[in-house]
Short mmCIF file of C-alpha atoms and ligand atoms in Angstrom, two decimals:
data_model
loop_
_atom_site.label_atom_id
_atom_site.label_comp_id
_atom_site.label_asym_id
_atom_site.label_seq_id
_atom_site.Cartn_x
_atom_site.Cartn_y
_atom_site.Cartn_z
CA MET K 1 125.48 71.64 88.05
CA LYS K 2 122.75 70.88 90.56
CA LEU K 3 120.90 73.29 92.86
CA ALA K 4 119.16 72.41 96.15
CA ILE K 5 116.58 74.81 97.57
CA VAL K 6 115.91 74.36 101.29
CA LEU K 7 112.70 75.82 102.75
CA GLY K 8 110.37 75.11 105.64
CA THR K 9 108.02 77.93 106.64
CA ARG K 10 105.25 80.05 105.14
CA PRO K 11 107.38 83.11 104.34
CA GLU K 12 110.13 80.99 102.76
CA ILE K 13 107.68 79.25 100.44
CA ILE K 14 106.25 82.63 99.39
CA LYS K 15 109.58 84.43 98.96
CA LEU K 16 111.24 81.52 97.17
CA SER K 17 108.28 80.97 94.84
CA PRO K 18 109.65 83.40 92.19
CA ILE K 19 113.02 81.59 92.29
CA ILE K 20 111.40 78.16 92.04
CA ARG K 21 109.29 79.40 89.13
CA TYR K 22 112.43 80.71 87.41
CA CYS K 23 114.17 77.33 87.87
CA ALA K 24 111.17 75.45 86.49
CA ASN K 25 110.70 77.81 83.52
CA ASN K 26 114.40 77.62 82.61
CA GLN K 27 114.58 73.85 83.14
CA LEU K 28 117.41 74.12 85.64
CA ASP K 29 118.62 71.04 87.46
CA TYR K 30 117.17 71.73 90.93
CA PHE K 31 115.31 70.05 93.75
CA ILE K 32 113.53 71.19 96.89
CA ILE K 33 114.10 70.00 100.45
CA HIS K 34 111.15 70.96 102.68
CA THR K 35 111.91 70.63 106.41
CA ASN K 36 108.18 70.90 107.17
CA GLN K 37 108.90 73.33 110.01
CA HIS K 38 105.44 74.54 109.01
CA TYR K 39 103.09 71.66 108.32
CA SER K 40 99.45 72.73 108.93
CA ASP K 41 97.70 72.87 105.55
CA ASN K 42 97.07 76.61 105.88
CA MET K 43 100.75 77.29 106.72
CA ASP K 44 102.20 75.00 104.05
CA LYS K 45 100.22 73.10 101.41
CA ILE K 46 97.99 76.04 100.47
CA PHE K 47 101.04 78.00 99.26
CA PHE K 48 102.42 75.22 97.05
CA GLU K 49 98.98 74.91 95.49
CA GLU K 50 98.11 78.55 94.91
CA LEU K 51 101.62 79.60 93.87
CA GLY K 52 101.76 76.74 91.35
CA LEU K 53 104.79 75.00 92.87
CA ALA K 54 105.44 71.29 92.41
CA ASP K 55 105.62 69.17 95.56
CA PRO K 56 109.11 69.13 97.11
CA GLN K 57 111.22 66.10 96.23
CA TYR K 58 112.10 65.69 99.92
CA ASN K 59 109.78 66.38 102.82
CA LEU K 60 111.58 65.85 106.12
CA GLY K 61 108.49 66.07 108.35
CA ILE K 62 110.42 67.75 111.18
CA GLY K 63 107.57 69.92 112.52
CA SER K 64 107.66 71.94 115.76
CA GLY K 65 110.04 71.69 118.71
CA GLU K 66 112.50 73.53 120.91
CA HIS K 67 115.15 75.44 118.94
CA GLY K 68 117.95 72.94 119.54
CA ALA K 69 115.91 69.83 118.89
CA GLN K 70 114.17 71.28 115.83
CA THR K 71 117.37 72.64 114.28
CA GLY K 72 119.35 69.51 115.16
CA LYS K 73 116.83 67.17 113.54
CA MET K 74 116.81 69.33 110.42
CA LEU K 75 120.60 69.39 110.27
CA MET K 76 120.85 65.60 110.43
CA ALA K 77 118.16 65.02 107.85
CA ILE K 78 119.42 67.68 105.41
CA GLU K 79 123.02 66.42 105.70
CA LYS K 80 121.93 62.93 104.73
CA ILE K 81 120.29 64.17 101.53
CA LEU K 82 123.17 66.48 100.63
CA LEU K 83 125.64 63.61 101.06
CA GLU K 84 123.56 61.41 98.80
CA ILE K 85 122.63 63.88 96.05
CA LYS K 86 125.73 66.13 96.24
CA PRO K 87 124.29 69.39 94.88
CA ASP K 88 126.78 72.10 93.90
CA LEU K 89 124.84 74.94 95.51
CA VAL K 90 122.26 75.24 98.31
CA LEU K 91 119.92 78.24 98.40
CA VAL K 92 118.18 79.34 101.60
CA GLN K 93 115.99 82.40 102.19
CA GLY K 94 115.51 84.50 105.32
CA ASP K 95 116.20 83.79 108.97
CA THR K 96 114.30 80.79 110.34
CA ASN K 97 115.67 77.66 111.98
CA THR K 98 115.25 75.93 108.61
CA VAL K 99 117.59 78.49 107.05
CA LEU K 100 120.20 77.96 109.76
CA ALA K 101 120.05 74.17 109.40
CA GLY K 102 120.18 74.26 105.58
CA ALA K 103 123.12 76.64 105.44
CA LEU K 104 125.07 74.90 108.20
CA ALA K 105 124.59 71.42 106.78
CA ALA K 106 125.84 72.59 103.37
CA ALA K 107 128.76 74.70 104.62
CA LYS K 108 130.11 71.81 106.72
CA LEU K 109 130.08 69.62 103.61
CA GLN K 110 131.91 72.31 101.59
CA ILE K 111 128.84 72.82 99.43
CA LYS K 112 128.39 76.44 98.35
CA VAL K 113 125.61 78.37 100.08
CA GLY K 114 123.55 81.25 98.66
CA HIS K 115 121.61 83.35 101.18
CA VAL K 116 118.60 85.16 99.78
CA GLU K 117 117.60 88.22 101.87
CA ALA K 118 121.05 88.53 103.42
CA GLY K 119 122.41 91.26 105.66
CA LEU K 120 119.28 92.20 107.61
CA ARG K 121 119.95 93.19 111.23
CA SER K 122 117.56 94.19 114.01
CA TYR K 123 120.51 94.40 116.45
CA ASP K 124 118.24 92.57 118.90
CA ARG K 125 119.77 89.25 119.88
CA THR K 126 116.72 88.26 121.91
CA MET K 127 115.18 87.44 118.52
CA PRO K 128 115.96 83.88 117.39
CA GLU K 129 115.95 85.16 113.82
CA GLU K 130 118.79 87.62 114.51
CA ILE K 131 121.06 84.80 115.63
CA ASN K 132 120.16 82.75 112.56
CA ARG K 133 120.81 85.69 110.21
CA ILE K 134 124.23 86.47 111.61
CA ILE K 135 125.42 82.86 111.45
CA VAL K 136 124.05 82.21 107.98
CA ASP K 137 125.51 85.41 106.53
CA HIS K 138 128.93 84.50 107.87
CA ILE K 139 128.96 80.97 106.44
CA ALA K 140 127.34 81.78 103.08
CA ASP K 141 129.30 82.18 99.83
CA TRP K 142 126.77 84.33 97.97
CA LEU K 143 124.81 86.99 99.84
CA PHE K 144 121.81 88.45 98.03
CA CYS K 145 120.84 91.73 99.71
CA PRO K 146 117.49 93.50 99.20
CA THR K 147 119.04 97.00 99.23
CA ASP K 148 122.44 98.67 99.56
CA LYS K 149 121.86 98.99 103.32
CA GLN K 150 122.42 95.27 103.91
CA ALA K 151 125.45 95.24 101.61
CA LYS K 152 127.03 97.98 103.76
CA ILE K 153 126.25 96.04 106.95
CA LEU K 154 127.87 92.88 105.57
CA LEU K 155 131.00 94.73 104.44
CA SER K 156 131.24 96.40 107.86
CA GLU K 157 131.16 92.90 109.42
CA GLY K 158 134.18 91.91 107.35
CA ILE K 159 132.45 89.89 104.64
CA ALA K 160 134.33 90.02 101.32
CA LYS K 161 132.70 92.30 98.78
CA GLU K 162 132.96 89.65 96.02
CA LYS K 163 130.32 87.64 97.90
CA VAL K 164 127.80 90.47 98.22
CA PHE K 165 125.14 91.35 95.62
CA ILE K 166 122.27 93.85 95.73
CA THR K 167 119.31 92.17 94.06
CA GLY K 168 116.11 93.58 95.59
CA ASN K 169 113.75 91.39 97.59
CA THR K 170 111.89 88.51 95.95
CA ILE K 171 108.77 89.52 97.91
CA VAL K 172 108.29 92.26 95.29
CA ASP K 173 108.30 89.61 92.55
CA ALA K 174 105.82 87.49 94.53
CA ALA K 175 103.52 90.41 95.40
CA LEU K 176 103.43 91.85 91.85
CA HIS K 177 102.92 88.41 90.30
CA ASN K 178 99.95 87.62 92.57
CA ILE K 179 98.30 91.02 93.04
CA LYS K 180 96.57 90.66 89.67
CA ASN K 181 94.59 87.74 91.09
CA ILE K 182 93.07 89.55 94.06
CA ASN K 183 89.31 89.84 94.27
CA GLN K 184 87.55 92.42 96.40
CA GLU K 185 84.65 90.00 96.98
CA LEU K 186 86.72 88.49 99.77
CA LEU K 187 85.73 91.53 101.85
CA LEU K 188 82.08 90.48 101.68
CA LYS K 189 82.95 87.03 103.00
CA HIS K 190 84.54 88.60 106.07
CA ASN K 191 81.95 91.36 106.36
CA LEU K 192 84.54 94.11 105.83
CA LYS K 193 84.37 97.40 103.94
CA GLU K 194 87.18 98.86 101.88
CA LYS K 195 89.47 101.13 103.96
CA GLN K 196 87.24 100.72 107.02
CA TYR K 197 89.16 97.99 108.76
CA ILE K 198 92.53 97.31 110.33
CA LEU K 199 94.44 94.18 109.30
CA LEU K 200 96.32 92.74 112.28
CA THR K 201 98.96 89.99 112.34
CA MET K 202 101.10 89.10 115.34
CA HIS K 203 103.28 86.06 115.97
CA ARG K 204 106.68 87.15 117.33
CA PRO K 205 107.61 85.44 120.61
CA SER K 206 108.27 88.91 122.14
CA ASN K 207 104.58 89.77 121.59
CA VAL K 208 102.75 86.49 121.99
CA ASP K 209 104.74 84.26 124.36
CA ASP K 210 104.15 86.48 127.41
CA LYS K 211 100.57 86.63 128.68
CA ASN K 212 100.77 90.26 129.86
CA VAL K 213 102.35 91.58 126.66
CA LEU K 214 99.87 89.71 124.47
CA ALA K 215 96.90 90.96 126.54
CA LYS K 216 98.26 94.51 126.44
CA GLN K 217 98.73 94.48 122.67
CA LEU K 218 95.21 93.13 122.10
CA ASN K 219 93.68 95.69 124.47
CA ASN K 220 95.59 98.59 122.87
CA ILE K 221 94.49 97.55 119.39
CA SER K 222 90.90 97.00 120.44
CA ARG K 223 90.82 100.44 122.11
CA LEU K 224 92.29 102.15 119.03
CA ALA K 225 89.75 100.46 116.75
CA LYS K 226 86.85 101.36 119.04
CA ASP K 227 87.95 105.02 119.32
CA ARG K 228 88.29 105.33 115.54
CA GLY K 229 85.17 103.30 114.61
CA LEU K 230 87.02 100.57 112.71
CA GLU K 231 86.87 96.77 112.54
CA VAL K 232 89.95 94.63 113.18
CA VAL K 233 90.52 91.41 111.23
CA PHE K 234 93.17 89.09 112.66
CA PRO K 235 94.31 85.99 110.74
CA LEU K 236 95.71 84.01 113.63
CA HIS K 237 99.17 82.43 113.44
CA PRO K 238 99.17 78.98 115.14
CA ARG K 239 101.75 80.11 117.74
CA THR K 240 99.42 82.95 118.75
CA LEU K 241 96.35 80.69 118.78
CA LYS K 242 98.15 78.19 121.02
CA ASN K 243 99.16 80.93 123.45
CA ILE K 244 95.75 82.58 123.58
CA GLN K 245 94.34 79.17 124.54
CA THR K 246 97.10 78.37 127.07
CA PHE K 247 96.79 81.79 128.74
CA GLU K 248 92.97 81.49 128.66
CA LEU K 249 92.73 85.00 127.22
CA SER K 250 89.39 86.21 125.93
CA LEU K 251 89.62 88.26 122.78
CA PRO K 252 88.08 91.78 122.72
CA GLY K 253 84.78 91.60 120.81
CA ASN K 254 85.86 94.00 118.05
CA ILE K 255 88.84 91.86 117.01
CA LYS K 256 87.61 89.37 114.46
CA ILE K 257 89.76 86.25 114.44
CA ILE K 258 90.06 84.21 111.26
CA ASP K 259 92.21 81.23 110.24
CA PRO K 260 95.55 81.87 108.51
CA LEU K 261 94.93 82.78 104.87
CA GLY K 262 96.52 81.90 101.56
CA PHE K 263 98.86 84.49 100.07
CA ILE K 264 96.37 85.91 97.55
CA ASP K 265 93.70 86.37 100.21
CA LEU K 266 96.20 87.93 102.59
CA ILE K 267 97.44 90.48 100.05
CA THR K 268 93.79 91.18 99.21
CA LEU K 269 93.12 92.11 102.85
CA GLU K 270 96.34 94.15 102.91
CA ASN K 271 95.43 96.02 99.75
CA PHE K 272 91.99 97.14 100.96
CA ALA K 273 92.91 97.78 104.62
CA LYS K 274 92.97 101.29 106.05
CA ILE K 275 96.15 100.38 107.90
CA ILE K 276 98.09 97.24 108.84
CA LEU K 277 99.27 96.51 112.38
CA THR K 278 101.90 93.79 112.37
CA ASP K 279 105.07 92.32 113.81
CA SER K 280 105.71 90.30 110.64
CA GLY K 281 108.79 90.90 108.52
CA GLY K 282 107.16 90.07 105.20
CA ILE K 283 104.02 92.05 105.92
CA GLN K 284 106.04 95.21 106.70
CA GLU K 285 107.53 94.85 103.21
CA GLU K 286 104.21 94.10 101.51
CA GLY K 287 102.53 97.18 103.03
CA CYS K 288 105.45 99.22 101.72
CA ILE K 289 105.12 97.67 98.24
CA LEU K 290 101.31 97.94 98.02
CA GLY K 291 101.14 101.49 99.38
CA VAL K 292 99.32 100.63 102.63
CA PRO K 293 100.86 102.01 105.85
CA THR K 294 102.00 99.66 108.59
CA LEU K 295 102.43 100.23 112.30
CA ASN K 296 105.14 97.89 113.51
CA LEU K 297 104.21 96.29 116.85
CA ARG K 298 107.88 95.92 117.82
CA ASP K 299 110.60 98.09 119.32
CA ASN K 300 112.99 97.64 116.38
CA THR K 301 113.09 96.47 112.80
CA GLU K 302 115.58 94.77 110.51
CA ARG K 303 113.74 96.49 107.66
CA PRO K 304 114.48 100.18 108.35
CA GLU K 305 113.75 101.06 104.71
CA CYS K 306 110.02 100.84 105.48
CA VAL K 307 110.36 103.50 108.17
CA GLU K 308 112.76 105.68 106.19
CA VAL K 309 110.51 105.93 103.12
CA GLY K 310 107.58 106.76 105.42
CA ALA K 311 105.59 103.54 104.92
CA SER K 312 105.87 102.39 108.52
CA LYS K 313 106.24 103.55 112.10
CA ILE K 314 107.60 101.59 115.03
CA VAL K 315 105.09 101.63 117.88
CA GLY K 316 106.06 98.66 120.09
CA SER K 317 103.35 97.98 122.66
CA ASP K 318 102.76 101.63 123.55
CA PHE K 319 99.19 102.91 123.13
CA ASP K 320 100.21 106.55 122.60
CA LYS K 321 102.66 105.64 119.84
CA LEU K 322 100.02 103.39 118.27
CA SER K 323 97.43 106.08 118.28
CA ARG K 324 99.82 108.83 117.09
CA GLY K 325 100.98 106.54 114.28
CA PHE K 326 97.40 105.82 113.26
CA ASP K 327 96.48 109.52 113.31
CA PHE K 328 99.46 110.46 111.16
CA TYR K 329 98.33 108.19 108.32
CA ASN K 330 94.65 108.95 108.88
CA GLN K 331 95.29 112.68 108.47
CA GLU K 332 97.47 112.14 105.39
CA PRO K 333 95.41 109.67 103.30
CA ASN K 334 97.32 110.60 100.14
CA PHE K 335 100.75 110.17 101.66
CA LYS K 336 102.88 108.20 99.15
CA TRP K 337 106.33 106.67 99.13
CA GLN K 338 108.66 104.77 96.81
CA ASN K 339 109.04 101.01 97.24
CA PRO K 340 112.74 100.51 98.12
CA PHE K 341 112.81 96.72 97.64
CA GLY K 342 113.32 96.49 93.88
CA ASP K 343 111.42 96.16 90.62
CA GLY K 344 110.08 92.62 90.86
CA GLN K 345 113.02 91.08 88.96
CA SER K 346 114.96 89.90 92.01
CA ALA K 347 114.57 86.19 91.35
CA ALA K 348 115.98 86.54 87.82
CA LYS K 349 118.87 88.67 89.11
CA ILE K 350 119.73 86.12 91.79
CA MET K 351 119.47 83.16 89.48
CA LYS K 352 121.53 84.81 86.73
CA ILE K 353 124.34 85.32 89.24
CA CYS K 354 124.07 81.64 90.25
CA GLN K 355 123.94 80.52 86.61
CA ASN K 356 126.99 82.58 85.72
CA ASP K 357 129.07 81.20 88.55
CA PHE K 358 127.72 77.66 88.46
CA LYS K 359 126.69 76.95 84.91
CA LEU K 360 123.38 75.70 86.30
C1 UD1 C 401 108.78 80.60 112.55
C2 UD1 C 401 110.12 81.32 112.48
C3 UD1 C 401 109.89 82.82 112.39
C4 UD1 C 401 108.96 83.18 111.24
C5 UD1 C 401 107.68 82.35 111.35
C6 UD1 C 401 106.83 82.59 110.12
C7 UD1 C 401 112.04 80.34 113.70
C8 UD1 C 401 112.85 80.41 114.93
N1 UD1 C 401 110.90 81.10 113.69
O1 UD1 C 401 108.14 81.01 113.74
O2 UD1 C 401 111.13 83.49 112.17
O3 UD1 C 401 108.65 84.55 111.32
O4 UD1 C 401 108.00 80.96 111.41
O5 UD1 C 401 105.49 82.32 110.34
O6 UD1 C 401 112.38 79.64 112.78
N2 UD1 C 401 102.47 75.49 114.49
C9 UD1 C 401 101.38 74.84 113.98
N3 UD1 C 401 101.37 74.52 112.65
C10 UD1 C 401 102.42 74.80 111.85
C11 UD1 C 401 103.53 75.43 112.38
C12 UD1 C 401 103.54 75.79 113.70
O7 UD1 C 401 100.41 74.57 114.68
O8 UD1 C 401 102.34 74.46 110.65
C13 UD1 C 401 102.46 75.92 115.92
C14 UD1 C 401 103.09 74.90 116.86
O9 UD1 C 401 102.37 74.96 118.05
C15 UD1 C 401 104.50 75.47 117.07
C16 UD1 C 401 104.27 76.97 116.96
O10 UD1 C 401 103.23 77.13 116.02
O11 UD1 C 401 105.04 75.09 118.30
C17 UD1 C 401 105.50 77.74 116.51
O12 UD1 C 401 106.03 77.22 115.29
P1 UD1 C 401 107.59 77.41 114.91
O13 UD1 C 401 107.83 76.97 113.53
O14 UD1 C 401 108.45 76.88 115.99
O15 UD1 C 401 107.80 78.96 115.01
P2 UD1 C 401 106.97 80.15 114.38
O16 UD1 C 401 106.44 80.98 115.50
O17 UD1 C 401 106.03 79.64 113.36
N1 UDP C 402 100.78 85.47 105.07
C1 UDP C 402 99.79 84.71 104.48
N2 UDP C 402 98.68 84.40 105.22
C2 UDP C 402 98.50 84.83 106.50
C3 UDP C 402 99.53 85.61 107.09
C4 UDP C 402 100.66 85.89 106.35
O1 UDP C 402 99.88 84.33 103.32
O2 UDP C 402 97.47 84.52 107.11
C5 UDP C 402 101.97 85.80 104.28
C6 UDP C 402 102.27 87.27 104.17
O3 UDP C 402 101.61 87.84 103.06
C7 UDP C 402 103.78 87.30 104.03
C8 UDP C 402 104.22 86.10 104.82
O4 UDP C 402 103.09 85.25 104.96
O5 UDP C 402 104.18 87.11 102.68
C9 UDP C 402 104.71 86.53 106.16
O6 UDP C 402 104.81 85.44 107.00
P1 UDP C 402 104.92 85.58 108.57
O7 UDP C 402 104.32 86.85 109.02
O8 UDP C 402 104.39 84.32 109.13
O9 UDP C 402 106.52 85.56 108.79
P2 UDP C 402 107.66 86.66 108.76
O10 UDP C 402 107.63 87.38 107.47
O11 UDP C 402 107.46 87.56 109.94
O12 UDP C 402 108.90 85.84 108.94
#
């Protein structure tokens, strides 16, 4: 039996790396289709290299574009490969346009689909990811949920319980596997001191595609950092960089912009940060896993576990919520929580289910 893994963006490469490693170590018959939705070296190649992944067998070179054009090109190119190679199972992870195209191409060809990180819902359909998640969950045959919360959501949407598995999130596997390689010397390179800086990431269209919202977020964060005497380090996603340039925004002086980082460097900066401000899905989870609080620069989350265990607060673009959230964690430096996303064995759990059902 043959397995195809479809991926295309930074978080998919990271979160599928434990599954790819499992396939390689167990000599499974698998291959990787990379849509190349992300293609800049620091959004793509760096992760294959540092996570020790072999180059994908197929690189579709799709790149950026409007949703329809980008997804349509992926669909056509993936279908062609699936028709030729005829895998028995296609695995996708998460909620990007790559995930939608991979799952749809396979489902239409009656090839079984496994969705890793299934069942997440923000209940905000202005997010492109929410639309992708809903469609993929409803056409997938195996749904691998991080916690029981997503399993309940899927059952409430009428998905058969035989398809639904609670496996934890593979980000725990990836974080625990790579945290042993972090090196505090990175702080020197960026002129940062342990627990005296804020790590900021922001790339959601709702925050960065509107000039006024983006300017407001940056001003709020700069004001918070100035009031509390902290530095801000901001590895800049290419969408955000493009918009800052298009809007001709000047960055507040106390926000230090750096290029996107590799995974090990990013988790290093997370680990030693006083607090993380982010609108990223994966970074909310990593803060929760590494014991560093996050303030979520959105009005909702599809990862409510982070808030419920106390690792995160939703602050949107409101300065008062941002500053209250910061003060809560600042006054409670020893505040601890349990990581709800599993024990770091998610990839093995997922692959054992696939092996059982597919004799991979
Ligand atoms: C995509 C996903 C989002 C995910 C994010 C992870 C969708 C709809 N969105 O958003 O869910 O959270 O990836 O980072 O699938 N660009 C580059 N180099 C690259 C990639 C992008 O310069 O390697 C620039 C281009 O100007 C492009 C823009 O970033 O237009 C946005 O890229 P795109 O892949 O469309 O969406 P992301 O914002 O990266
Ligand atoms: N990440 C990284 N370098 C960076 C920023 C993020 O390696 O400069 C990692 C981060 O640790 C997490 C993942 O990329 O594992 C999150 O990706 P992103 O925020 O782009 O997407 P999302 O998770 O929101 O879909």
